[in-house]
mmCIF file of N, CA and C in Angstrom:
data_model
loop_
_atom_site.group_PDB
_atom_site.id
_atom_site.type_symbol
_atom_site.label_atom_id
_atom_site.label_comp_id
_atom_site.label_asym_id
_atom_site.label_seq_id
_atom_site.Cartn_x
_atom_site.Cartn_y
_atom_site.Cartn_z
ATOM 1 N N UNK A 1 0.824 -1.188 0.000
ATOM 2 C CA UNK A 1 0.000 0.000 0.000
ATOM 3 C C UNK A 1 0.874 1.260 0.000
ATOM 4 N N UNK A 2 1.951 1.218 0.764
ATOM 5 C CA UNK A 2 2.836 2.368 0.839
ATOM 6 C C UNK A 2 3.517 2.625 -0.500
ATOM 7 N N UNK A 3 3.865 1.570 -1.223
ATOM 8 C CA UNK A 3 4.489 1.729 -2.537
ATOM 9 C C UNK A 3 3.542 2.399 -3.518
ATOM 10 N N UNK A 4 2.289 1.986 -3.481
ATOM 11 C CA UNK A 4 1.296 2.568 -4.386
ATOM 12 C C UNK A 4 1.144 4.052 -4.093
ATOM 13 N N UNK A 5 1.060 4.384 -2.821
ATOM 14 C CA UNK A 5 0.927 5.787 -2.437
ATOM 15 C C UNK A 5 2.152 6.588 -2.870
ATOM 16 N N UNK A 6 3.331 6.032 -2.692
ATOM 17 C CA UNK A 6 4.566 6.702 -3.103
ATOM 18 C C UNK A 6 4.595 6.909 -4.610
ATOM 19 N N UNK A 7 4.182 5.906 -5.356
ATOM 20 C CA UNK A 7 4.148 6.032 -6.814
ATOM 21 C C UNK A 7 3.149 7.090 -7.260
ATOM 22 N N UNK A 8 1.999 7.148 -6.610
ATOM 23 C CA UNK A 8 1.000 8.157 -6.966
ATOM 24 C C UNK A 8 1.515 9.565 -6.675
ATOM 25 N N UNK A 9 2.167 9.745 -5.546
ATOM 26 C CA UNK A 9 2.703 11.062 -5.204
ATOM 27 C C UNK A 9 3.811 11.446 -6.192
ATOM 28 N N UNK A 10 4.671 10.506 -6.531
ATOM 29 C CA UNK A 10 5.741 10.785 -7.487
ATOM 30 C C UNK A 10 5.175 11.117 -8.861
ATOM 31 N N UNK A 11 4.170 10.388 -9.288
ATOM 32 C CA UNK A 11 3.552 10.657 -10.587
ATOM 33 C C UNK A 11 2.893 12.036 -10.607
ATOM 34 N N UNK A 12 2.233 12.394 -9.521
ATOM 35 C CA UNK A 12 1.594 13.706 -9.443
ATOM 36 C C UNK A 12 2.640 14.821 -9.492
ATOM 37 N N UNK A 13 3.751 14.623 -8.795
ATOM 38 C CA UNK A 13 4.806 15.638 -8.795
ATOM 39 C C UNK A 13 5.417 15.790 -10.185
ATOM 40 N N UNK A 14 5.619 14.695 -10.874
ATOM 41 C CA UNK A 14 6.209 14.758 -12.209
ATOM 42 C C UNK A 14 5.269 15.396 -13.211
ATOM 43 N N UNK A 15 3.990 15.120 -13.121
ATOM 44 C CA UNK A 15 3.055 15.728 -14.063
ATOM 45 C C UNK A 15 2.892 17.217 -13.791
ATOM 46 N N UNK A 16 3.045 17.637 -12.549
ATOM 47 C CA UNK A 16 2.961 19.064 -12.239
ATOM 48 C C UNK A 16 4.110 19.814 -12.899
ATOM 49 N N UNK A 17 5.270 19.207 -12.958
ATOM 50 C CA UNK A 17 6.430 19.841 -13.584
ATOM 51 C C UNK A 17 6.344 19.820 -15.107
ATOM 52 N N UNK A 18 5.545 18.938 -15.648
ATOM 53 C CA UNK A 18 5.463 18.782 -17.096
ATOM 54 C C UNK A 18 4.688 19.922 -17.759
ATOM 55 N N UNK A 19 4.019 20.752 -16.985
ATOM 56 C CA UNK A 19 3.231 21.839 -17.552
ATOM 57 C C UNK A 19 4.065 22.905 -18.234
ATOM 58 N N UNK A 20 5.276 23.116 -17.775
ATOM 59 C CA UNK A 20 6.149 24.121 -18.352
ATOM 60 C C UNK A 20 7.117 23.469 -19.337
ATOM 61 N N UNK A 21 7.171 23.978 -20.557
ATOM 62 C CA UNK A 21 8.127 23.397 -21.508
ATOM 63 C C UNK A 21 9.560 23.718 -21.091
ATOM 64 N N UNK A 22 10.442 22.773 -21.317
ATOM 65 C CA UNK A 22 11.852 22.976 -20.980
ATOM 66 C C UNK A 22 12.485 23.874 -22.022
ATOM 67 N N UNK A 23 13.163 24.884 -21.555
ATOM 68 C CA UNK A 23 13.857 25.803 -22.451
ATOM 69 C C UNK A 23 15.313 25.889 -21.996
ATOM 70 N N UNK A 24 16.222 25.315 -22.777
ATOM 71 C CA UNK A 24 17.633 25.386 -22.375
ATOM 72 C C UNK A 24 18.127 26.837 -22.402
ATOM 73 N N UNK A 25 19.066 27.127 -21.526
ATOM 74 C CA UNK A 25 19.624 28.476 -21.498
ATOM 75 C C UNK A 25 20.460 28.730 -22.749
ATOM 76 N N UNK A 26 20.440 29.949 -23.236
ATOM 77 C CA UNK A 26 21.258 30.297 -24.405
ATOM 78 C C UNK A 26 22.744 30.119 -24.094
ATOM 79 N N UNK A 27 23.505 29.839 -25.130
ATOM 80 C CA UNK A 27 24.943 29.641 -24.942
ATOM 81 C C UNK A 27 25.787 30.714 -25.619
ATOM 82 N N UNK A 28 25.220 31.452 -26.539
ATOM 83 C CA UNK A 28 25.989 32.491 -27.228
ATOM 84 C C UNK A 28 25.368 33.864 -26.933
ATOM 85 N N UNK A 29 26.155 34.916 -27.091
ATOM 86 C CA UNK A 29 25.607 36.269 -26.886
ATOM 87 C C UNK A 29 24.412 36.564 -27.791
ATOM 88 N N UNK A 30 24.465 36.065 -29.011
ATOM 89 C CA UNK A 30 23.354 36.274 -29.948
ATOM 90 C C UNK A 30 22.077 35.611 -29.423
ATOM 91 N N UNK A 31 22.203 34.397 -28.895
ATOM 92 C CA UNK A 31 21.041 33.701 -28.344
ATOM 93 C C UNK A 31 20.492 34.422 -27.110
ATOM 94 N N UNK A 32 21.392 34.968 -26.277
ATOM 95 C CA UNK A 32 20.935 35.725 -25.113
ATOM 96 C C UNK A 32 20.176 36.969 -25.558
ATOM 97 N N UNK A 33 20.677 37.644 -26.577
ATOM 98 C CA UNK A 33 20.011 38.838 -27.084
ATOM 99 C C UNK A 33 18.636 38.494 -27.639
ATOM 100 N N UNK A 34 18.549 37.415 -28.396
ATOM 101 C CA UNK A 34 17.255 36.982 -28.931
ATOM 102 C C UNK A 34 16.286 36.653 -27.804
ATOM 103 N N UNK A 35 16.778 36.001 -26.768
ATOM 104 C CA UNK A 35 15.930 35.641 -25.622
ATOM 105 C C UNK A 35 15.404 36.905 -24.938
ATOM 106 N N UNK A 36 16.295 37.865 -24.704
ATOM 107 C CA UNK A 36 15.883 39.107 -24.069
ATOM 108 C C UNK A 36 14.855 39.858 -24.910
ATOM 109 N N UNK A 37 15.058 39.903 -26.220
ATOM 110 C CA UNK A 37 14.108 40.575 -27.105
ATOM 111 C C UNK A 37 12.752 39.869 -27.088
ATOM 112 N N UNK A 38 12.770 38.535 -27.065
ATOM 113 C CA UNK A 38 11.523 37.780 -27.006
ATOM 114 C C UNK A 38 10.779 38.056 -25.699
ATOM 115 N N UNK A 39 11.511 38.098 -24.583
ATOM 116 C CA UNK A 39 10.895 38.387 -23.289
ATOM 117 C C UNK A 39 10.298 39.785 -23.277
ATOM 118 N N UNK A 40 11.027 40.755 -23.799
ATOM 119 C CA UNK A 40 10.524 42.128 -23.857
ATOM 120 C C UNK A 40 9.286 42.236 -24.743
ATOM 121 N N UNK A 41 9.306 41.529 -25.872
ATOM 122 C CA UNK A 41 8.159 41.532 -26.787
ATOM 123 C C UNK A 41 6.933 40.910 -26.113
ATOM 124 N N UNK A 42 7.123 39.783 -25.420
ATOM 125 C CA UNK A 42 6.015 39.131 -24.730
ATOM 126 C C UNK A 42 5.448 40.016 -23.626
ATOM 127 N N UNK A 43 6.312 40.686 -22.896
ATOM 128 C CA UNK A 43 5.860 41.580 -21.829
ATOM 129 C C UNK A 43 5.089 42.764 -22.413
ATOM 130 N N UNK A 44 5.550 43.319 -23.515
ATOM 131 C CA UNK A 44 4.833 44.429 -24.160
ATOM 132 C C UNK A 44 3.457 43.972 -24.643
ATOM 133 N N UNK A 45 3.381 42.766 -25.194
ATOM 134 C CA UNK A 45 2.088 42.229 -25.633
ATOM 135 C C UNK A 45 1.158 42.022 -24.454
ATOM 136 N N UNK A 46 1.700 41.530 -23.324
ATOM 137 C CA UNK A 46 0.887 41.316 -22.132
ATOM 138 C C UNK A 46 0.354 42.650 -21.620
ATOM 139 N N UNK A 47 1.201 43.669 -21.578
ATOM 140 C CA UNK A 47 0.760 44.983 -21.121
ATOM 141 C C UNK A 47 -0.302 45.572 -22.042
ATOM 142 N N UNK A 48 -0.142 45.356 -23.341
ATOM 143 C CA UNK A 48 -1.123 45.857 -24.300
ATOM 144 C C UNK A 48 -2.475 45.163 -24.096
ATOM 145 N N UNK A 49 -2.445 43.851 -23.871
ATOM 146 C CA UNK A 49 -3.693 43.127 -23.590
ATOM 147 C C UNK A 49 -4.337 43.634 -22.305
ATOM 148 N N UNK A 50 -3.518 43.895 -21.293
ATOM 149 C CA UNK A 50 -4.050 44.379 -20.018
ATOM 150 C C UNK A 50 -4.703 45.744 -20.162
ATOM 151 N N UNK A 51 -4.136 46.590 -21.016
ATOM 152 C CA UNK A 51 -4.727 47.912 -21.251
ATOM 153 C C UNK A 51 -6.115 47.805 -21.872
ATOM 154 N N UNK A 52 -6.330 46.779 -22.691
ATOM 155 C CA UNK A 52 -7.597 46.634 -23.395
ATOM 156 C C UNK A 52 -8.662 45.918 -22.557
ATOM 157 N N UNK A 53 -8.258 45.275 -21.461
ATOM 158 C CA UNK A 53 -9.205 44.498 -20.651
ATOM 159 C C UNK A 53 -9.998 45.381 -19.714
ATOM 160 N N UNK A 54 -11.151 44.855 -19.321
ATOM 161 C CA UNK A 54 -11.973 45.478 -18.287
ATOM 162 C C UNK A 54 -11.232 45.335 -16.959
ATOM 163 N N UNK A 55 -10.940 46.447 -16.307
ATOM 164 C CA UNK A 55 -10.133 46.427 -15.081
ATOM 165 C C UNK A 55 -10.840 45.747 -13.910
ATOM 166 N N UNK A 56 -12.134 45.553 -14.009
ATOM 167 C CA UNK A 56 -12.890 44.927 -12.930
ATOM 168 C C UNK A 56 -13.086 43.421 -13.129
ATOM 169 N N UNK A 57 -12.603 42.881 -14.237
ATOM 170 C CA UNK A 57 -12.839 41.472 -14.543
ATOM 171 C C UNK A 57 -11.890 40.552 -13.775
ATOM 172 N N UNK A 58 -12.325 39.305 -13.623
ATOM 173 C CA UNK A 58 -11.485 38.295 -12.979
ATOM 174 C C UNK A 58 -10.245 38.024 -13.827
ATOM 175 N N UNK A 59 -10.403 38.044 -15.138
ATOM 176 C CA UNK A 59 -9.278 37.791 -16.026
ATOM 177 C C UNK A 59 -8.195 38.849 -15.835
ATOM 178 N N UNK A 60 -8.602 40.103 -15.673
ATOM 179 C CA UNK A 60 -7.632 41.173 -15.443
ATOM 180 C C UNK A 60 -6.877 40.934 -14.138
ATOM 181 N N UNK A 61 -7.594 40.566 -13.090
ATOM 182 C CA UNK A 61 -6.958 40.305 -11.797
ATOM 183 C C UNK A 61 -5.989 39.132 -11.885
ATOM 184 N N UNK A 62 -6.324 38.146 -12.699
ATOM 185 C CA UNK A 62 -5.493 36.950 -12.827
ATOM 186 C C UNK A 62 -4.273 37.194 -13.716
ATOM 187 N N UNK A 63 -4.444 37.895 -14.821
ATOM 188 C CA UNK A 63 -3.379 38.026 -15.814
ATOM 189 C C UNK A 63 -2.574 39.313 -15.728
ATOM 190 N N UNK A 64 -3.043 40.291 -14.987
ATOM 191 C CA UNK A 64 -2.378 41.593 -14.983
ATOM 192 C C UNK A 64 -2.017 42.075 -13.577
ATOM 193 N N UNK A 65 -1.543 41.217 -12.699
ATOM 194 C CA UNK A 65 -1.247 41.691 -11.349
ATOM 195 C C UNK A 65 -0.043 42.610 -11.274
ATOM 196 N N UNK A 66 0.850 42.556 -12.280
ATOM 197 C CA UNK A 66 2.068 43.361 -12.240
ATOM 198 C C UNK A 66 1.878 44.735 -12.843
ATOM 199 N N UNK A 67 0.747 45.006 -13.415
ATOM 200 C CA UNK A 67 0.506 46.296 -14.060
ATOM 201 C C UNK A 67 0.361 47.379 -12.989
ATOM 202 N N UNK A 68 1.062 48.474 -13.192
ATOM 203 C CA UNK A 68 0.843 49.626 -12.332
ATOM 204 C C UNK A 68 1.706 49.683 -11.089
ATOM 205 N N UNK A 69 2.872 49.118 -11.082
ATOM 206 C CA UNK A 69 3.757 49.310 -9.939
ATOM 207 C C UNK A 69 4.114 48.026 -9.226
ATOM 208 N N UNK A 70 3.830 48.010 -7.917
ATOM 209 C CA UNK A 70 4.267 46.895 -7.072
ATOM 210 C C UNK A 70 3.631 45.575 -7.496
ATOM 211 N N UNK A 71 4.423 44.533 -7.316
ATOM 212 C CA UNK A 71 3.931 43.215 -7.702
ATOM 213 C C UNK A 71 3.284 42.523 -6.538
#
């Protein structure tokens, strides 16, 4: 019984980690620059979406907590 429980807990922990895709760290300066530009572009898109959302909606509270100062 203990083995089954251990296996279930291990399986649950592994599936929780599987939600995020693995992204290896860049190895060259060019790759680091591309990564930084991609992050900046994604953040700008997120801010633009937040500007267009209803500020009273649940989605705004969930997706835009960093907008407007303190996190």
